[in-house]
C-alpha cells in the first residue's frame, strides 16, 4: 500500500453512528438477539439502550470539527442503512453503509468493536485518518502535527484504575478486557514487550491505514478474526482497535503517549450537571472531550440527556456546513 505522509497530506475523519430509535433498525436488533447465543455471553452493558442512543452528539461533534479543525479532509459516517434527518448533501461527507465495507454474511452488526475493525477498508480513505465515536469531540484548535508525526500517532492513557490480571472476565468492561487481551498477545509475540496496565482514554484515534492493513493481513489476523465473530459485544471478544492496535504502535515506535488536555464525562453520574458546567467553562482550552452515555436503559426524555443537549447547543450554537436548513429537516430527529 502506497503512502503519502507529508505534512500537507489530507487527514480524513471517520465516525461510527447509529440511531437506536429507528424502528427498522430496532426490528433487526430484536430479530438478531432472538438468534444469539445465551445472554451471559454479552459484555457488561453490551446491549443497553445507551449504547445505541442518538442524543444528537454527532451533530455537535461535526460542529466542533468544523470549529476547531476546519482543514480536515473528507468525513465518512459508517452506519447501518441510516442517515440523520438533519444531514446536508455535501461533497465533503459520505455515508458509508455497513454493506460497503463488511461481508454480507456478517450483517447485521451491533458491536462497534467488530464494525471498527473494518474502517480502514473505506474506499478513498486517506492514508492517515482520525476515527471518532459520535460522543467524541474536539475541544480546542487542532494541531495535526501533534496527532501525527509521519506514521507515528499520539495517544493518551485514561484515568481509570490499573488493570489487574490476565484473565478476560465477564464482569469487566470491554476496555479492561481489551487491555488483558493485548497483554497476552503482545507478551507472547514481542520479546521485549512491557505492558502498561492501563486503558486508553476515550479519545479521537489517529490511525494509519497501511498499519491497519498490516496488522489485519500479516501480523495479527487471528485477533481480527476473533473480534469479527460476534454480532453483539461479547466479553470474550473485546475490541482491538481501541487497545491492541494502539498498544502495538506504541511497542513498535509507531505511537507515543501525549499529555493531552481532555475531559471524560459519564452522563449517568450524579454530578453530571457540575461536570457539564466545567466542560463549558473549559471549551477552547481542551484538546478533546468525551460525553459517554452511561444512562443505560433510561428513557430518551431523561433530564440528564436533555442537559447534555442543552450544554452542547450552548457550546456549539452555529450549524455546520453538514446541516440542512431548519425548514428542510421536516422535523426529523434521527
Short mmCIF file of C-alpha atoms in Angstrom, two decimals:
data_model
loop_
_atom_site.label_atom_id
_atom_site.label_comp_id
_atom_site.label_asym_id
_atom_site.label_seq_id
_atom_site.Cartn_x
_atom_site.Cartn_y
_atom_site.Cartn_z
CA UNK A 1 0.00 0.00 0.00
CA UNK A 2 1.47 3.32 -1.04
CA UNK A 3 1.54 6.21 1.42
CA UNK A 4 1.98 9.93 1.11
CA UNK A 5 2.59 11.09 4.65
CA UNK A 6 3.89 14.60 4.08
CA UNK A 7 2.86 17.35 6.46
CA UNK A 8 0.36 18.69 3.95
CA UNK A 9 -1.34 15.32 3.37
CA UNK A 10 -5.08 15.38 3.95
CA UNK A 11 -6.47 13.87 7.16
CA UNK A 12 -9.90 12.30 6.73
CA UNK A 13 -12.31 11.74 9.60
CA UNK A 14 -14.36 8.58 10.25
CA UNK A 15 -17.36 8.34 12.58
CA UNK A 16 -19.47 5.40 13.68
CA UNK A 17 -23.12 6.38 14.16
CA UNK A 18 -26.40 4.65 14.94
CA UNK A 19 -29.92 5.83 15.63
CA UNK A 20 -31.21 3.32 18.17
CA UNK A 21 -34.75 4.69 17.99
CA UNK A 22 -35.18 3.85 14.31
CA UNK A 23 -37.97 1.20 14.17
CA UNK A 24 -36.45 -0.60 11.17
CA UNK A 25 -33.10 -0.88 12.91
CA UNK A 26 -34.74 -1.93 16.19
CA UNK A 27 -36.57 -4.74 14.40
CA UNK A 28 -33.24 -6.02 13.08
CA UNK A 29 -31.71 -5.77 16.55
CA UNK A 30 -34.52 -7.73 18.20
CA UNK A 31 -34.51 -10.39 15.49
CA UNK A 32 -30.75 -10.85 15.82
CA UNK A 33 -30.97 -11.06 19.61
CA UNK A 34 -33.51 -13.87 19.27
CA UNK A 35 -30.93 -15.89 17.32
CA UNK A 36 -27.99 -15.13 19.61
CA UNK A 37 -26.18 -17.42 21.99
CA UNK A 38 -27.02 -17.24 25.71
CA UNK A 39 -27.24 -13.73 27.16
CA UNK A 40 -24.36 -14.47 29.54
CA UNK A 41 -22.01 -14.12 26.56
CA UNK A 42 -22.85 -10.43 26.29
CA UNK A 43 -20.26 -7.99 27.62
CA UNK A 44 -21.16 -5.76 30.55
CA UNK A 45 -23.53 -3.07 29.24
CA UNK A 46 -23.16 -4.73 25.84
CA UNK A 47 -26.77 -4.32 24.68
CA UNK A 48 -28.27 -1.48 26.75
CA UNK A 49 -30.18 1.37 25.10
CA UNK A 50 -27.46 3.88 25.93
CA UNK A 51 -25.05 2.04 23.65
CA UNK A 52 -27.23 2.82 20.63
CA UNK A 53 -28.97 6.04 21.64
CA UNK A 54 -28.71 9.09 19.40
CA UNK A 55 -28.74 12.15 21.67
CA UNK A 56 -27.67 14.47 18.82
CA UNK A 57 -23.99 14.01 19.68
CA UNK A 58 -22.99 13.60 16.04
CA UNK A 59 -24.50 16.95 15.07
CA UNK A 60 -22.44 18.73 17.71
CA UNK A 61 -19.29 16.70 17.12
CA UNK A 62 -19.40 17.85 13.49
CA UNK A 63 -19.88 21.44 14.66
CA UNK A 64 -16.83 21.05 16.90
CA UNK A 65 -14.91 19.52 13.98
CA UNK A 66 -15.71 22.49 11.77
CA UNK A 67 -14.89 24.98 14.52
CA UNK A 68 -11.58 23.50 15.67
CA UNK A 69 -10.31 21.52 12.65
CA UNK A 70 -11.65 23.29 9.55
CA UNK A 71 -8.83 21.97 7.36
CA UNK A 72 -9.92 18.34 7.87
CA UNK A 73 -10.32 16.08 4.87
CA UNK A 74 -13.34 14.07 3.86
CA UNK A 75 -15.80 12.94 6.54
CA UNK A 76 -17.14 9.38 6.47
CA UNK A 77 -20.07 8.28 8.64
CA UNK A 78 -20.28 4.49 8.96
CA UNK A 79 -23.81 3.34 9.71
CA UNK A 80 -26.41 0.64 9.06
CA UNK A 81 -28.75 1.92 6.36
CA UNK A 82 -29.43 5.12 8.32
CA UNK A 83 -28.98 8.82 7.79
CA UNK A 84 -29.55 11.73 10.20
CA UNK A 85 -32.58 13.74 9.10
CA UNK A 86 -30.65 16.98 9.51
CA UNK A 87 -27.68 15.94 7.36
CA UNK A 88 -26.97 18.07 4.31
CA UNK A 89 -25.84 16.67 0.97
CA UNK A 90 -22.25 17.83 0.53
CA UNK A 91 -19.24 16.60 -1.38
CA UNK A 92 -17.23 16.74 1.88
CA UNK A 93 -19.14 13.91 3.56
CA UNK A 94 -20.07 10.35 2.62
CA UNK A 95 -22.44 7.94 4.33
CA UNK A 96 -20.76 4.51 4.36
CA UNK A 97 -23.23 1.65 4.74
CA UNK A 98 -22.05 -1.42 6.62
CA UNK A 99 -22.56 -3.37 3.39
CA UNK A 100 -19.92 -1.20 1.69
CA UNK A 101 -17.07 -2.39 3.92
CA UNK A 102 -18.19 -5.62 5.59
CA UNK A 103 -19.15 -9.03 4.18
CA UNK A 104 -22.89 -9.61 3.90
CA UNK A 105 -22.53 -12.84 5.90
CA UNK A 106 -21.57 -10.78 8.97
CA UNK A 107 -24.60 -8.49 8.92
CA UNK A 108 -26.48 -7.13 10.73
CA UNK A 109 -23.94 -5.93 13.31
CA UNK A 110 -24.42 -4.23 16.68
CA UNK A 111 -20.89 -4.50 18.09
CA UNK A 112 -18.79 -1.38 17.49
CA UNK A 113 -15.62 -3.38 18.14
CA UNK A 114 -16.48 -5.60 15.17
CA UNK A 115 -17.53 -2.67 12.97
CA UNK A 116 -14.44 -0.54 13.65
CA UNK A 117 -12.15 -3.40 12.64
CA UNK A 118 -13.19 -2.67 9.02
CA UNK A 119 -12.99 1.13 8.87
CA UNK A 120 -9.64 1.13 7.05
CA UNK A 121 -11.46 -0.63 4.18
CA UNK A 122 -13.42 2.53 3.33
CA UNK A 123 -12.88 3.31 -0.35
CA UNK A 124 -10.95 6.53 -0.90
CA UNK A 125 -9.95 6.92 2.76
CA UNK A 126 -6.77 8.96 3.30
CA UNK A 127 -3.55 7.24 4.38
CA UNK A 128 -3.75 8.91 7.77
CA UNK A 129 -7.15 9.43 9.33
CA UNK A 130 -8.83 10.15 12.64
CA UNK A 131 -11.51 7.81 13.95
CA UNK A 132 -14.16 9.05 16.36
CA UNK A 133 -17.22 7.66 18.03
CA UNK A 134 -20.02 10.18 17.82
CA UNK A 135 -19.60 11.07 21.50
CA UNK A 136 -16.02 12.28 20.94
CA UNK A 137 -15.48 16.00 20.37
CA UNK A 138 -12.55 18.25 19.63
CA UNK A 139 -12.45 20.87 22.39
CA UNK A 140 -9.92 23.36 21.05
CA UNK A 141 -7.88 24.18 17.92
CA UNK A 142 -6.40 21.05 16.34
CA UNK A 143 -2.68 20.97 15.62
CA UNK A 144 -2.48 17.97 13.33
CA UNK A 145 1.28 17.64 13.82
CA UNK A 146 0.51 16.88 17.48
CA UNK A 147 -1.65 13.93 16.40
CA UNK A 148 0.64 12.58 13.67
CA UNK A 149 4.38 12.68 13.09
CA UNK A 150 4.80 10.71 9.88
CA UNK A 151 3.44 7.28 10.75
CA UNK A 152 3.75 7.91 14.49
CA UNK A 153 0.41 8.50 16.21
CA UNK A 154 -0.20 10.33 19.51
CA UNK A 155 -2.28 8.60 22.19
CA UNK A 156 -3.47 9.10 25.76
CA UNK A 157 -3.96 6.88 28.79
CA UNK A 158 -7.22 7.08 30.70
CA UNK A 159 -7.50 7.94 34.38
CA UNK A 160 -9.19 4.61 35.15
CA UNK A 161 -7.70 2.29 37.82
CA UNK A 162 -4.89 -0.08 36.84
CA UNK A 163 -5.96 -3.27 35.06
CA UNK A 164 -5.29 -6.31 37.23
CA UNK A 165 -4.62 -9.85 36.00
CA UNK A 166 -4.53 -11.50 32.58
CA UNK A 167 -7.85 -13.34 32.53
CA UNK A 168 -10.66 -11.90 30.41
CA UNK A 169 -13.67 -11.70 32.73
CA UNK A 170 -17.44 -11.44 32.10
CA UNK A 171 -17.84 -8.81 34.82
CA UNK A 172 -15.19 -6.46 33.39
CA UNK A 173 -15.85 -3.61 30.97
CA UNK A 174 -14.75 -4.08 27.39
CA UNK A 175 -11.69 -1.81 27.55
CA UNK A 176 -10.35 -3.57 30.64
CA UNK A 177 -10.69 -6.92 28.86
CA UNK A 178 -9.12 -5.39 25.76
CA UNK A 179 -6.06 -4.44 27.81
CA UNK A 180 -5.76 -8.02 29.08
CA UNK A 181 -6.10 -9.45 25.56
CA UNK A 182 -3.36 -7.13 24.30
CA UNK A 183 -1.10 -8.07 27.20
CA UNK A 184 -1.36 -11.79 26.45
CA UNK A 185 -0.84 -11.45 22.68
CA UNK A 186 1.94 -8.87 22.78
CA UNK A 187 3.82 -10.62 25.60
CA UNK A 188 3.79 -13.83 23.57
CA UNK A 189 4.83 -12.20 20.28
CA UNK A 190 7.17 -9.34 21.20
CA UNK A 191 10.20 -10.50 23.25
CA UNK A 192 10.87 -7.10 24.86
CA UNK A 193 7.25 -6.14 25.45
CA UNK A 194 6.47 -4.36 28.72
CA UNK A 195 2.77 -3.98 29.43
CA UNK A 196 1.34 -0.78 30.90
CA UNK A 197 -1.69 -1.95 32.94
CA UNK A 198 -3.97 0.90 31.94
CA UNK A 199 -6.72 1.52 29.42
CA UNK A 200 -6.63 4.17 26.73
CA UNK A 201 -8.62 7.37 27.03
CA UNK A 202 -11.95 7.77 25.27
CA UNK A 203 -10.41 9.97 22.60
CA UNK A 204 -10.15 10.52 18.86
CA UNK A 205 -7.95 7.77 17.43
CA UNK A 206 -5.28 8.81 14.91
CA UNK A 207 -4.69 5.80 12.68
CA UNK A 208 -2.57 4.89 9.66
CA UNK A 209 -4.27 2.80 7.00
CA UNK A 210 -1.17 0.85 5.96
CA UNK A 211 -0.54 -0.15 9.61
CA UNK A 212 -4.13 -1.33 9.97
CA UNK A 213 -3.86 -3.50 6.87
CA UNK A 214 -0.52 -4.90 8.00
CA UNK A 215 -1.97 -5.90 11.38
CA UNK A 216 -5.08 -7.38 9.80
CA UNK A 217 -3.44 -9.36 7.00
CA UNK A 218 0.04 -10.24 8.24
CA UNK A 219 0.75 -9.64 11.92
CA UNK A 220 -2.40 -10.48 13.90
CA UNK A 221 -5.08 -11.86 11.56
CA UNK A 222 -6.35 -14.12 14.34
CA UNK A 223 -7.26 -11.13 16.51
CA UNK A 224 -9.20 -9.52 13.68
CA UNK A 225 -10.93 -12.83 13.00
CA UNK A 226 -11.86 -13.18 16.67
CA UNK A 227 -13.45 -9.75 17.04
CA UNK A 228 -15.37 -10.37 13.81
CA UNK A 229 -17.22 -13.42 15.12
CA UNK A 230 -19.86 -11.57 17.11
CA UNK A 231 -22.97 -9.58 16.23
CA UNK A 232 -23.23 -8.03 19.71
CA UNK A 233 -20.40 -7.08 22.02
CA UNK A 234 -19.25 -10.19 23.92
CA UNK A 235 -16.90 -10.22 26.88
CA UNK A 236 -14.77 -13.00 25.35
CA UNK A 237 -14.10 -10.91 22.21
CA UNK A 238 -13.10 -7.40 23.34
CA UNK A 239 -12.37 -4.67 20.78
CA UNK A 240 -8.88 -4.47 19.32
CA UNK A 241 -8.79 -1.09 17.52
CA UNK A 242 -9.23 0.74 20.83
CA UNK A 243 -6.38 -1.10 22.55
CA UNK A 244 -4.33 -3.72 20.70
CA UNK A 245 -3.74 -1.60 17.57
CA UNK A 246 -2.69 1.37 19.70
CA UNK A 247 -0.51 -0.70 22.03
CA UNK A 248 1.19 -2.42 19.09
CA UNK A 249 2.00 1.02 17.66
CA UNK A 250 3.50 2.11 20.98
CA UNK A 251 5.61 -1.04 21.11
CA UNK A 252 6.92 -0.61 17.57
CA UNK A 253 7.80 3.09 17.67
CA UNK A 254 4.73 3.98 15.65
CA UNK A 255 2.97 5.56 18.61
CA UNK A 256 3.72 7.79 21.56
CA UNK A 257 1.87 8.99 24.65
CA UNK A 258 0.90 12.65 24.57
CA UNK A 259 -0.14 14.82 27.51
CA UNK A 260 -3.49 15.96 26.18
CA UNK A 261 -5.89 18.38 27.83
CA UNK A 262 -9.14 16.45 28.00
CA UNK A 263 -12.32 15.65 29.91
CA UNK A 264 -14.40 12.49 30.17
CA UNK A 265 -18.00 12.84 31.31
CA UNK A 266 -20.33 9.97 32.23
CA UNK A 267 -23.93 11.07 31.75
CA UNK A 268 -25.20 8.62 34.36
CA UNK A 269 -23.07 10.12 37.15
CA UNK A 270 -24.85 12.01 39.92
CA UNK A 271 -22.65 15.09 39.39
CA UNK A 272 -23.15 15.34 35.62
CA UNK A 273 -24.59 18.87 35.78
CA UNK A 274 -21.49 20.19 37.56
CA UNK A 275 -19.28 18.40 35.02
CA UNK A 276 -21.22 19.92 32.12
CA UNK A 277 -20.72 23.37 33.63
CA UNK A 278 -17.00 22.72 33.97
CA UNK A 279 -16.89 21.48 30.38
CA UNK A 280 -18.48 24.66 29.08
CA UNK A 281 -16.06 26.77 31.09
CA UNK A 282 -13.08 24.95 29.52
CA UNK A 283 -14.19 24.94 25.90
CA UNK A 284 -11.32 26.07 23.69
CA UNK A 285 -8.70 25.01 26.26
CA UNK A 286 -9.24 21.26 25.72
CA UNK A 287 -7.79 19.06 23.01
CA UNK A 288 -10.81 16.76 23.15
CA UNK A 289 -13.58 15.53 25.38
CA UNK A 290 -15.99 12.60 25.57
CA UNK A 291 -19.58 12.59 26.81
CA UNK A 292 -20.25 8.91 27.45
CA UNK A 293 -23.91 7.89 27.70
CA UNK A 294 -23.98 5.71 30.82
CA UNK A 295 -27.70 6.15 31.47
CA UNK A 296 -28.08 2.60 30.09
CA UNK A 297 -31.81 1.86 29.74
CA UNK A 298 -33.13 5.26 30.88
CA UNK A 299 -35.87 6.74 28.66
CA UNK A 300 -34.85 9.18 25.94
CA UNK A 301 -36.56 12.04 27.81
CA UNK A 302 -34.30 11.61 30.85
CA UNK A 303 -33.34 15.03 32.23
CA UNK A 304 -29.63 14.18 32.15
CA UNK A 305 -29.78 13.62 28.40
CA UNK A 306 -31.61 16.91 27.96
CA UNK A 307 -28.90 18.65 29.98
CA UNK A 308 -26.25 17.26 27.64
CA UNK A 309 -28.09 18.53 24.55
CA UNK A 310 -28.59 21.94 26.13
CA UNK A 311 -24.91 22.23 27.03
CA UNK A 312 -23.73 21.17 23.59
CA UNK A 313 -26.08 23.68 21.97
CA UNK A 314 -24.71 26.48 24.14
CA UNK A 315 -21.13 25.44 23.32
CA UNK A 316 -21.70 24.98 19.59
CA UNK A 317 -24.67 27.16 18.64
CA UNK A 318 -23.89 27.61 14.95
CA UNK A 319 -24.92 24.92 12.42
CA UNK A 320 -22.09 23.36 10.46
CA UNK A 321 -21.94 23.07 6.69
CA UNK A 322 -23.10 19.46 7.19
CA UNK A 323 -26.56 20.54 8.40
CA UNK A 324 -29.65 21.26 6.33
CA UNK A 325 -31.61 24.45 6.88
CA UNK A 326 -34.20 24.05 9.63
CA UNK A 327 -37.04 24.39 7.11
CA UNK A 328 -35.68 21.42 5.15
CA UNK A 329 -35.44 18.98 8.04
CA UNK A 330 -39.16 18.17 8.22
CA UNK A 331 -38.82 17.98 11.99
CA UNK A 332 -36.99 14.66 11.70
CA UNK A 333 -34.86 13.71 14.70
CA UNK A 334 -32.94 10.60 13.68
#
